[in-house]
Amino acid sequence: MMKSRLAALGLLLASALAHAAPFTLDADGRLPVIVTDAQPTYRLAGGVLGRDLQGLTGLASTRSDSLDDCRDRCIMIGSAASPLVTQAAQAMGVDLSPLRGQQERYIRAAGMVDGRSVLLIAGADRRGAVYGVVDASRELGISPWEWWADVKPRRRTGLVLDGARRLSPAPSVAWRGIFINDEDWGLQPWAAKTYDPVKDIGPATYARVFELMWRLKANLIWPAMHDSTRAFYAVPGNARVADDYAILVGTSHAEPMMRNNVGEWKKLHGPFNFFTNRERLLGYWQERIDQVKGFENVYTLGLRGVHDSAMEGATSPEHARDTVQQVIGLQRDMLARSLGKPAANIPTVFTMYKEVLDYYNAGLQVPGDVSLVWPDDNYGYLHQLGTAKERARPGGNGIYYHISYWGRPHDYLWLGTTHPALIRDQLERAWSMGARRMWVVNVGDIKPGEYLTQYFLDAAFDAGVLRQDPARHLSTWAAQAFGADHAAEVAAIQQEYYRLAWERRPEFMGWSQTEPTRPVRTTEYVRTGGEEAEQRLARYGALVARAEAVEQRLPAELRDAYFQLVLYPVRSSANLNRRILKLDLAGEYALQQRPSSNLYASQAKEAHTALVRDAAAYNALGKGKWAHLMDIAPRRLPVFAEPAYPSWSPSARRGCGLVYPAPHSSEASMLVLPAGRQASRSVTLVSYGGEQLTWSVAPGAQGLRTHVQGGLLDASNGYEQRIALEYDGSAKPALALQCGGRTVKLNAQAQDAGDKALPGERERIVVLPAGSAAASSEWALQPGLGTSGQAMRARLDLPKRTSLTKAKPLTYRFQTRSDGGALLRFVAVPVHALTSEHRLRIAVQLDDGPLQTFDYTTVGRSDEWKQNVLSNTAVRSTSLARLKPGVHTLRVFALDPGVVLDRIDIVLDGAPHYYGMPPAD
């Protein structure tokens, strides 16, 4: 009888909590008292919540360690095991048992305690309570970037939180972290000269970093470790502030046993050589373990060089492999002795970065309780993931990923440009292959990689994020930062920004490389004669116009945030492209005897001036809050240096002429149009020799309409006019221009476009985006990924094949009208094989021809790999002596899981040479 009554009472209480009234936060012009456990983490969490509520309401809050200081309404934050929380929970009828044995979860509920209205946030542990606060702030409209990017909350009244009982979900990935790295040009000078009293990245800076990590639900830090920065443990207070914020501390792939070798290994210690200086290395590690054993740590095992370099003293890869294995055993023994527990119960990881992955694949044995951490190739492509055997290890698997990098073939330290669709693809691979113990992202200086950092960490906390198109996450982020009214446009601007950078990151636009550093050279965007570069400049110009238009519509209090998160990266990326491409076009046009070269050179100079101006504006934001944070030339690489601006004398050529879209092709002197289809094209009217002339559209145009009807060719436009044309599909298009007293006729040729339902030629190229194929159950569309934005990925659970008997290919139908030789280019995203047991093979068949097999696997840091990561493409081709005109069928079969096909180009003889995706109707 008693049991049934207790059960009934429990149901009644549960029912009451499930229908609890909303908890009002700003009733009667007052905020609730924030009552917390007395431990520093809870006090800090209470302070964060109080500051957030003040930002929303303008009202000051009070924090206390005692419920006695709460008269009528309070928010209680603490551990589910503390007397403060357990007593309140009992009075409220809140069952905290679901938190028993859990990590990083919380229960939130509203109720009454001794006549007081209480909102309880009870954490299974310290971080659980913190995430309860973070979730409450997010629900109220506080952006994770409220301090780090000045996303100010909108002032309002009538704030409420749901009072119903909720149990938060468990994190998807256990250890979710950031690596502050390559901080020499941003975070370190900012901390030293602007923000931190210790004149370095010290406790004040780390407190801000850790609060950001709270808001992003990250729990692990690999601290800054370049020689520009004092070592983390060398700065008093750093370790204590990490513990106060309940942040686990680890060290990077190059820093075993919680040491920062660059800052801590001194010359007086002798060589960093295990073979000749073994006892000193062991003592060096032991000293640190003894210092930090009272904190929460994740210990990196292994041995590399002093910095990001290979082991010193090894005579061969096999010697290095065996030594690393020996060192891991010694390190585990050291940890077990110092921490007084079995090594299997101590959080340890082994990160297989660069040459270490080679040692592992050559047979290095890692104890099963050590977490294997698989790195990317520094450019966002995971090298490999665990096999079924490796996934079954008790230590589990993790990943180390870059959105910022210093090194060969070229740095990208300046702007955050990794495409979210690529991040999604790679994290889906990690999740599906069981790498769920640790996800760490190299964030460089944190800024300006804000959004990418959040996307990575949001997915780490909730892998469900990966089930949605990344554009949806971006739109939600934009709404939280800038409001629902602006979200769609801000997200669209960001998507175009990432799309343009996917084709070529701004840092890579010099076509130079580093380590060794090589000079810039002419870009491949001018191989067509200029049209591809002009199109890229036009897209960037349109993007900047859209971004600036949004800025004007935003409330003043959000414009600093918008500048940091959207406008600065967009405009600076555009201006570096503009400076480089305008100079390249100036040189190309001089060779074509066009008079616009001097104008283009002056526009290139204007673009560099704009780069300098925007960086100065960034550093002046918030009355100097971000002074010394933005540097437009990290490492002072050649791509960033202001170039010389040449000038050219007018050519001897005179008169008006037309330049067609592909001046370096077999269609150099004509405009080929697809009869029966509408199309958009452009041509350029030139006054050779730099004569000032008027022009106009002559009467009698057929099938073609110009966007402008006339004008003046003079110095302001470089004596040229780019004329946009709209074609209506007419069989006999005609257009003439009056220019300087003479008539210039457009050589327009309408050619039969065939079946309107099938893709066909444009400039003697047929482009087939991978996603345009008929559906196949063995391939999945990856929205936004690739130059086409329609990449197709072979299923991650697809078995590797030796036979195509039951294979379901991607099938494409297309048509050609030209008769002659052709090149079939299969453009893929340069991912790596899923595991060590796989490769990256496809088989292709044109019409009823023979099957051909292509393998996209690359070896190490080969020249092919370098070009792949610089262009985000991997290409395999086959030549045809003749491709007959007509309709063709092309089939692509997946032989391995995870292959990502971007597009297929059918390039017919005489076609222009494009760097990126050729245009298609």
PDB file of C-alpha atoms in Angstrom, residues 98-291:
ATOM      1  CA  PRO A  98      18.730  10.260 -13.804  1.00  0.00           C
ATOM      2  CA  LEU A  99      21.955  12.250 -13.362  1.00  0.00           C
ATOM      3  CA  ARG A 100      23.613   9.512 -11.325  1.00  0.00           C
ATOM      4  CA  GLY A 101      26.680   8.212 -13.177  1.00  0.00           C
ATOM      5  CA  GLN A 102      26.196  10.699 -16.009  1.00  0.00           C
ATOM      6  CA  GLN A 103      28.602  13.300 -17.365  1.00  0.00           C
ATOM      7  CA  GLU A 104      27.931  16.812 -18.600  1.00  0.00           C
ATOM      8  CA  ARG A 105      24.148  16.566 -18.266  1.00  0.00           C
ATOM      9  CA  TYR A 106      21.732  18.612 -16.219  1.00  0.00           C
ATOM     10  CA  ILE A 107      18.158  18.733 -14.994  1.00  0.00           C
ATOM     11  CA  ARG A 108      16.296  22.031 -15.105  1.00  0.00           C
ATOM     12  CA  ALA A 109      12.939  22.552 -13.432  1.00  0.00           C
ATOM     13  CA  ALA A 110      10.885  25.268 -11.743  1.00  0.00           C
ATOM     14  CA  GLY A 111       9.079  24.863  -8.461  1.00  0.00           C
ATOM     15  CA  MET A 112       8.566  26.171  -4.952  1.00  0.00           C
ATOM     16  CA  VAL A 113      11.002  25.928  -2.020  1.00  0.00           C
ATOM     17  CA  ASP A 114       9.777  27.294   1.314  1.00  0.00           C
ATOM     18  CA  GLY A 115       7.533  29.803  -0.408  1.00  0.00           C
ATOM     19  CA  ARG A 116      10.172  30.878  -2.929  1.00  0.00           C
ATOM     20  CA  SER A 117       9.857  30.421  -6.678  1.00  0.00           C
ATOM     21  CA  VAL A 118      12.979  28.563  -7.795  1.00  0.00           C
ATOM     22  CA  LEU A 119      14.421  27.650 -11.190  1.00  0.00           C
ATOM     23  CA  LEU A 120      16.793  24.798 -10.457  1.00  0.00           C
ATOM     24  CA  ILE A 121      19.753  23.925 -12.686  1.00  0.00           C
ATOM     25  CA  ALA A 122      21.322  20.769 -11.290  1.00  0.00           C
ATOM     26  CA  GLY A 123      24.394  19.379 -13.036  1.00  0.00           C
ATOM     27  CA  ALA A 124      25.591  15.802 -13.019  1.00  0.00           C
ATOM     28  CA  ASP A 125      28.995  17.456 -12.699  1.00  0.00           C
ATOM     29  CA  ARG A 126      30.478  20.938 -13.011  1.00  0.00           C
ATOM     30  CA  ARG A 127      30.216  21.096 -16.767  1.00  0.00           C
ATOM     31  CA  GLY A 128      26.671  19.777 -16.689  1.00  0.00           C
ATOM     32  CA  ALA A 129      25.574  22.720 -14.549  1.00  0.00           C
ATOM     33  CA  VAL A 130      27.465  25.114 -16.820  1.00  0.00           C
ATOM     34  CA  TYR A 131      25.687  23.764 -19.901  1.00  0.00           C
ATOM     35  CA  GLY A 132      22.378  24.282 -18.122  1.00  0.00           C
ATOM     36  CA  VAL A 133      23.283  27.954 -17.814  1.00  0.00           C
ATOM     37  CA  VAL A 134      24.514  28.095 -21.427  1.00  0.00           C
ATOM     38  CA  ASP A 135      21.292  26.583 -22.747  1.00  0.00           C
ATOM     39  CA  ALA A 136      19.206  29.039 -20.729  1.00  0.00           C
ATOM     40  CA  SER A 137      21.193  31.960 -22.155  1.00  0.00           C
ATOM     41  CA  ARG A 138      20.861  30.663 -25.709  1.00  0.00           C
ATOM     42  CA  GLU A 139      17.098  30.270 -25.267  1.00  0.00           C
ATOM     43  CA  LEU A 140      16.939  33.902 -24.198  1.00  0.00           C
ATOM     44  CA  GLY A 141      18.824  35.037 -27.312  1.00  0.00           C
ATOM     45  CA  ILE A 142      22.432  35.300 -26.140  1.00  0.00           C
ATOM     46  CA  SER A 143      24.905  34.441 -28.896  1.00  0.00           C
ATOM     47  CA  PRO A 144      28.014  32.422 -28.019  1.00  0.00           C
ATOM     48  CA  TRP A 145      29.862  35.339 -29.625  1.00  0.00           C
ATOM     49  CA  GLU A 146      28.387  38.036 -27.373  1.00  0.00           C
ATOM     50  CA  TRP A 147      31.889  39.034 -26.203  1.00  0.00           C
ATOM     51  CA  TRP A 148      34.237  37.537 -28.771  1.00  0.00           C
ATOM     52  CA  ALA A 149      32.468  39.174 -31.717  1.00  0.00           C
ATOM     53  CA  ASP A 150      30.365  41.821 -29.944  1.00  0.00           C
ATOM     54  CA  VAL A 151      27.004  40.257 -30.818  1.00  0.00           C
ATOM     55  CA  LYS A 152      24.974  42.414 -28.496  1.00  0.00           C
ATOM     56  CA  PRO A 153      21.656  40.980 -27.272  1.00  0.00           C
ATOM     57  CA  ARG A 154      18.442  42.838 -28.015  1.00  0.00           C
ATOM     58  CA  ARG A 155      17.078  44.627 -24.964  1.00  0.00           C
ATOM     59  CA  ARG A 156      13.600  43.441 -24.008  1.00  0.00           C
ATOM     60  CA  THR A 157      11.250  42.806 -21.124  1.00  0.00           C
ATOM     61  CA  GLY A 158       8.982  39.931 -20.166  1.00  0.00           C
ATOM     62  CA  LEU A 159      11.759  37.327 -20.185  1.00  0.00           C
ATOM     63  CA  VAL A 160      10.647  33.833 -19.300  1.00  0.00           C
ATOM     64  CA  LEU A 161      12.154  30.367 -19.292  1.00  0.00           C
ATOM     65  CA  ASP A 162      10.240  27.134 -19.608  1.00  0.00           C
ATOM     66  CA  GLY A 163       9.649  25.817 -16.121  1.00  0.00           C
ATOM     67  CA  ALA A 164       8.933  22.219 -17.109  1.00  0.00           C
ATOM     68  CA  ARG A 165      11.394  19.564 -16.028  1.00  0.00           C
ATOM     69  CA  ARG A 166      14.000  18.750 -18.632  1.00  0.00           C
ATOM     70  CA  LEU A 167      16.889  16.325 -18.722  1.00  0.00           C
ATOM     71  CA  SER A 168      19.555  17.445 -21.173  1.00  0.00           C
ATOM     72  CA  PRO A 169      20.927  14.951 -23.699  1.00  0.00           C
ATOM     73  CA  ALA A 170      24.397  13.516 -23.329  1.00  0.00           C
ATOM     74  CA  PRO A 171      27.107  14.986 -25.568  1.00  0.00           C
ATOM     75  CA  SER A 172      27.781  13.036 -28.741  1.00  0.00           C
ATOM     76  CA  VAL A 173      31.578  13.277 -28.462  1.00  0.00           C
ATOM     77  CA  ALA A 174      33.222  12.913 -25.054  1.00  0.00           C
ATOM     78  CA  TRP A 175      36.137  15.385 -25.424  1.00  0.00           C
ATOM     79  CA  ARG A 176      35.380  18.389 -27.605  1.00  0.00           C
ATOM     80  CA  GLY A 177      38.175  20.882 -27.923  1.00  0.00           C
ATOM     81  CA  ILE A 178      40.015  23.698 -29.605  1.00  0.00           C
ATOM     82  CA  PHE A 179      43.713  24.152 -30.309  1.00  0.00           C
ATOM     83  CA  ILE A 180      44.930  27.758 -30.246  1.00  0.00           C
ATOM     84  CA  ASN A 181      47.769  27.739 -32.744  1.00  0.00           C
ATOM     85  CA  ASP A 182      49.864  29.961 -35.005  1.00  0.00           C
ATOM     86  CA  GLU A 183      48.836  32.830 -32.761  1.00  0.00           C
ATOM     87  CA  ASP A 184      51.824  35.024 -33.680  1.00  0.00           C
ATOM     88  CA  TRP A 185      49.900  37.598 -35.763  1.00  0.00           C
ATOM     89  CA  GLY A 186      46.588  37.841 -33.947  1.00  0.00           C
ATOM     90  CA  LEU A 187      45.735  36.464 -30.539  1.00  0.00           C
ATOM     91  CA  GLN A 188      49.172  36.813 -28.945  1.00  0.00           C
ATOM     92  CA  PRO A 189      49.862  40.438 -29.955  1.00  0.00           C
ATOM     93  CA  TRP A 190      46.290  41.341 -29.030  1.00  0.00           C
ATOM     94  CA  ALA A 191      46.613  39.724 -25.598  1.00  0.00           C
ATOM     95  CA  ALA A 192      50.062  41.200 -25.006  1.00  0.00           C
ATOM     96  CA  LYS A 193      49.404  44.737 -26.207  1.00  0.00           C
ATOM     97  CA  THR A 194      45.691  45.211 -25.663  1.00  0.00           C
ATOM     98  CA  TYR A 195      44.048  42.894 -23.189  1.00  0.00           C
ATOM     99  CA  ASP A 196      46.008  40.775 -20.723  1.00  0.00           C
ATOM    100  CA  PRO A 197      47.780  42.279 -17.680  1.00  0.00           C
ATOM    101  CA  VAL A 198      50.583  39.695 -17.961  1.00  0.00           C
ATOM    102  CA  LYS A 199      51.377  41.021 -21.452  1.00  0.00           C
ATOM    103  CA  ASP A 200      50.862  37.610 -23.004  1.00  0.00           C
ATOM    104  CA  ILE A 201      48.158  34.975 -23.416  1.00  0.00           C
ATOM    105  CA  GLY A 202      47.584  34.680 -19.696  1.00  0.00           C
ATOM    106  CA  PRO A 203      44.777  34.088 -17.187  1.00  0.00           C
ATOM    107  CA  ALA A 204      42.653  37.032 -18.299  1.00  0.00           C
ATOM    108  CA  THR A 205      42.768  35.896 -21.917  1.00  0.00           C
ATOM    109  CA  TYR A 206      42.194  32.248 -21.061  1.00  0.00           C
ATOM    110  CA  ALA A 207      39.235  33.161 -18.864  1.00  0.00           C
ATOM    111  CA  ARG A 208      37.629  34.717 -21.943  1.00  0.00           C
ATOM    112  CA  VAL A 209      38.580  31.708 -24.060  1.00  0.00           C
ATOM    113  CA  PHE A 210      37.140  29.296 -21.523  1.00  0.00           C
ATOM    114  CA  GLU A 211      33.899  31.229 -21.261  1.00  0.00           C
ATOM    115  CA  LEU A 212      33.594  31.039 -25.046  1.00  0.00           C
ATOM    116  CA  MET A 213      34.222  27.296 -24.797  1.00  0.00           C
ATOM    117  CA  TRP A 214      31.419  27.075 -22.237  1.00  0.00           C
ATOM    118  CA  ARG A 215      29.067  28.786 -24.635  1.00  0.00           C
ATOM    119  CA  LEU A 216      30.093  26.378 -27.393  1.00  0.00           C
ATOM    120  CA  LYS A 217      29.979  23.396 -25.013  1.00  0.00           C
ATOM    121  CA  ALA A 218      33.632  22.536 -25.563  1.00  0.00           C
ATOM    122  CA  ASN A 219      35.514  20.977 -22.666  1.00  0.00           C
ATOM    123  CA  LEU A 220      39.141  20.545 -23.811  1.00  0.00           C
ATOM    124  CA  ILE A 221      41.904  23.039 -24.612  1.00  0.00           C
ATOM    125  CA  TRP A 222      45.225  22.548 -26.316  1.00  0.00           C
ATOM    126  CA  PRO A 223      46.811  25.869 -25.261  1.00  0.00           C
ATOM    127  CA  ALA A 224      48.735  28.251 -27.494  1.00  0.00           C
ATOM    128  CA  MET A 225      52.276  26.959 -27.881  1.00  0.00           C
ATOM    129  CA  HIS A 226      54.294  28.956 -30.419  1.00  0.00           C
ATOM    130  CA  ASP A 227      57.550  30.588 -29.380  1.00  0.00           C
ATOM    131  CA  SER A 228      55.810  33.962 -29.549  1.00  0.00           C
ATOM    132  CA  THR A 229      53.863  32.913 -26.443  1.00  0.00           C
ATOM    133  CA  ARG A 230      55.041  31.928 -22.980  1.00  0.00           C
ATOM    134  CA  ALA A 231      54.285  28.302 -22.223  1.00  0.00           C
ATOM    135  CA  PHE A 232      50.878  27.705 -20.638  1.00  0.00           C
ATOM    136  CA  TYR A 233      52.214  26.383 -17.329  1.00  0.00           C
ATOM    137  CA  ALA A 234      54.941  29.038 -17.182  1.00  0.00           C
ATOM    138  CA  VAL A 235      52.340  31.771 -16.663  1.00  0.00           C
ATOM    139  CA  PRO A 236      51.039  31.842 -13.076  1.00  0.00           C
ATOM    140  CA  GLY A 237      47.299  31.424 -12.915  1.00  0.00           C
ATOM    141  CA  ASN A 238      46.732  29.695 -16.265  1.00  0.00           C
ATOM    142  CA  ALA A 239      46.305  26.213 -14.809  1.00  0.00           C
ATOM    143  CA  ARG A 240      44.126  27.493 -11.968  1.00  0.00           C
ATOM    144  CA  VAL A 241      41.781  29.401 -14.278  1.00  0.00           C
ATOM    145  CA  ALA A 242      41.390  26.288 -16.451  1.00  0.00           C
ATOM    146  CA  ASP A 243      40.360  24.308 -13.378  1.00  0.00           C
ATOM    147  CA  ASP A 244      38.023  27.051 -12.202  1.00  0.00           C
ATOM    148  CA  TYR A 245      36.279  26.844 -15.565  1.00  0.00           C
ATOM    149  CA  ALA A 246      36.277  23.018 -15.447  1.00  0.00           C
ATOM    150  CA  ILE A 247      38.243  22.835 -18.700  1.00  0.00           C
ATOM    151  CA  LEU A 248      40.309  19.734 -19.394  1.00  0.00           C
ATOM    152  CA  VAL A 249      43.821  20.600 -20.518  1.00  0.00           C
ATOM    153  CA  GLY A 250      45.746  18.606 -23.081  1.00  0.00           C
ATOM    154  CA  THR A 251      48.620  19.284 -25.423  1.00  0.00           C
ATOM    155  CA  SER A 252      49.042  19.037 -29.152  1.00  0.00           C
ATOM    156  CA  HIS A 253      50.387  16.193 -31.239  1.00  0.00           C
ATOM    157  CA  ALA A 254      53.908  17.611 -30.862  1.00  0.00           C
ATOM    158  CA  GLU A 255      53.862  18.045 -27.068  1.00  0.00           C
ATOM    159  CA  PRO A 256      53.759  14.813 -25.049  1.00  0.00           C
ATOM    160  CA  MET A 257      53.103  14.659 -21.325  1.00  0.00           C
ATOM    161  CA  MET A 258      51.623  18.165 -20.882  1.00  0.00           C
ATOM    162  CA  ARG A 259      54.839  19.883 -21.946  1.00  0.00           C
ATOM    163  CA  ASN A 260      55.271  22.852 -24.310  1.00  0.00           C
ATOM    164  CA  ASN A 261      58.655  22.010 -25.775  1.00  0.00           C
ATOM    165  CA  VAL A 262      59.110  25.250 -27.722  1.00  0.00           C
ATOM    166  CA  GLY A 263      58.906  27.321 -24.573  1.00  0.00           C
ATOM    167  CA  GLU A 264      60.122  24.850 -21.962  1.00  0.00           C
ATOM    168  CA  TRP A 265      62.940  22.739 -23.397  1.00  0.00           C
ATOM    169  CA  LYS A 266      66.060  24.828 -22.858  1.00  0.00           C
ATOM    170  CA  LYS A 267      69.479  24.529 -24.459  1.00  0.00           C
ATOM    171  CA  LEU A 268      70.968  23.725 -21.072  1.00  0.00           C
ATOM    172  CA  HIS A 269      68.881  20.528 -21.089  1.00  0.00           C
ATOM    173  CA  GLY A 270      70.906  19.265 -24.024  1.00  0.00           C
ATOM    174  CA  PRO A 271      69.527  17.731 -27.218  1.00  0.00           C
ATOM    175  CA  PHE A 272      65.862  16.679 -27.369  1.00  0.00           C
ATOM    176  CA  ASN A 273      67.099  13.235 -28.239  1.00  0.00           C
ATOM    177  CA  PHE A 274      65.751  10.150 -26.495  1.00  0.00           C
ATOM    178  CA  PHE A 275      68.741   8.077 -27.578  1.00  0.00           C
ATOM    179  CA  THR A 276      71.439  10.346 -26.150  1.00  0.00           C
ATOM    180  CA  ASN A 277      69.506  12.258 -23.461  1.00  0.00           C
ATOM    181  CA  ARG A 278      66.962   9.730 -22.228  1.00  0.00           C
ATOM    182  CA  GLU A 279      67.044  10.456 -18.487  1.00  0.00           C
ATOM    183  CA  ARG A 280      66.685  14.194 -19.000  1.00  0.00           C
ATOM    184  CA  LEU A 281      63.596  13.688 -21.177  1.00  0.00           C
ATOM    185  CA  LEU A 282      62.055  11.291 -18.672  1.00  0.00           C
ATOM    186  CA  GLY A 283      62.743  13.718 -15.835  1.00  0.00           C
ATOM    187  CA  TYR A 284      61.339  16.612 -17.854  1.00  0.00           C
ATOM    188  CA  TRP A 285      58.077  14.721 -18.326  1.00  0.00           C
ATOM    189  CA  GLN A 286      57.955  13.511 -14.731  1.00  0.00           C
ATOM    190  CA  GLU A 287      58.340  17.035 -13.416  1.00  0.00           C
ATOM    191  CA  ARG A 288      55.287  18.235 -15.314  1.00  0.00           C
ATOM    192  CA  ILE A 289      53.124  15.235 -14.411  1.00  0.00           C
ATOM    193  CA  ASP A 290      53.824  15.863 -10.746  1.00  0.00           C
ATOM    194  CA  GLN A 291      52.879  19.537 -11.154  1.00  0.00           C
TER     195      GLN A 291
END
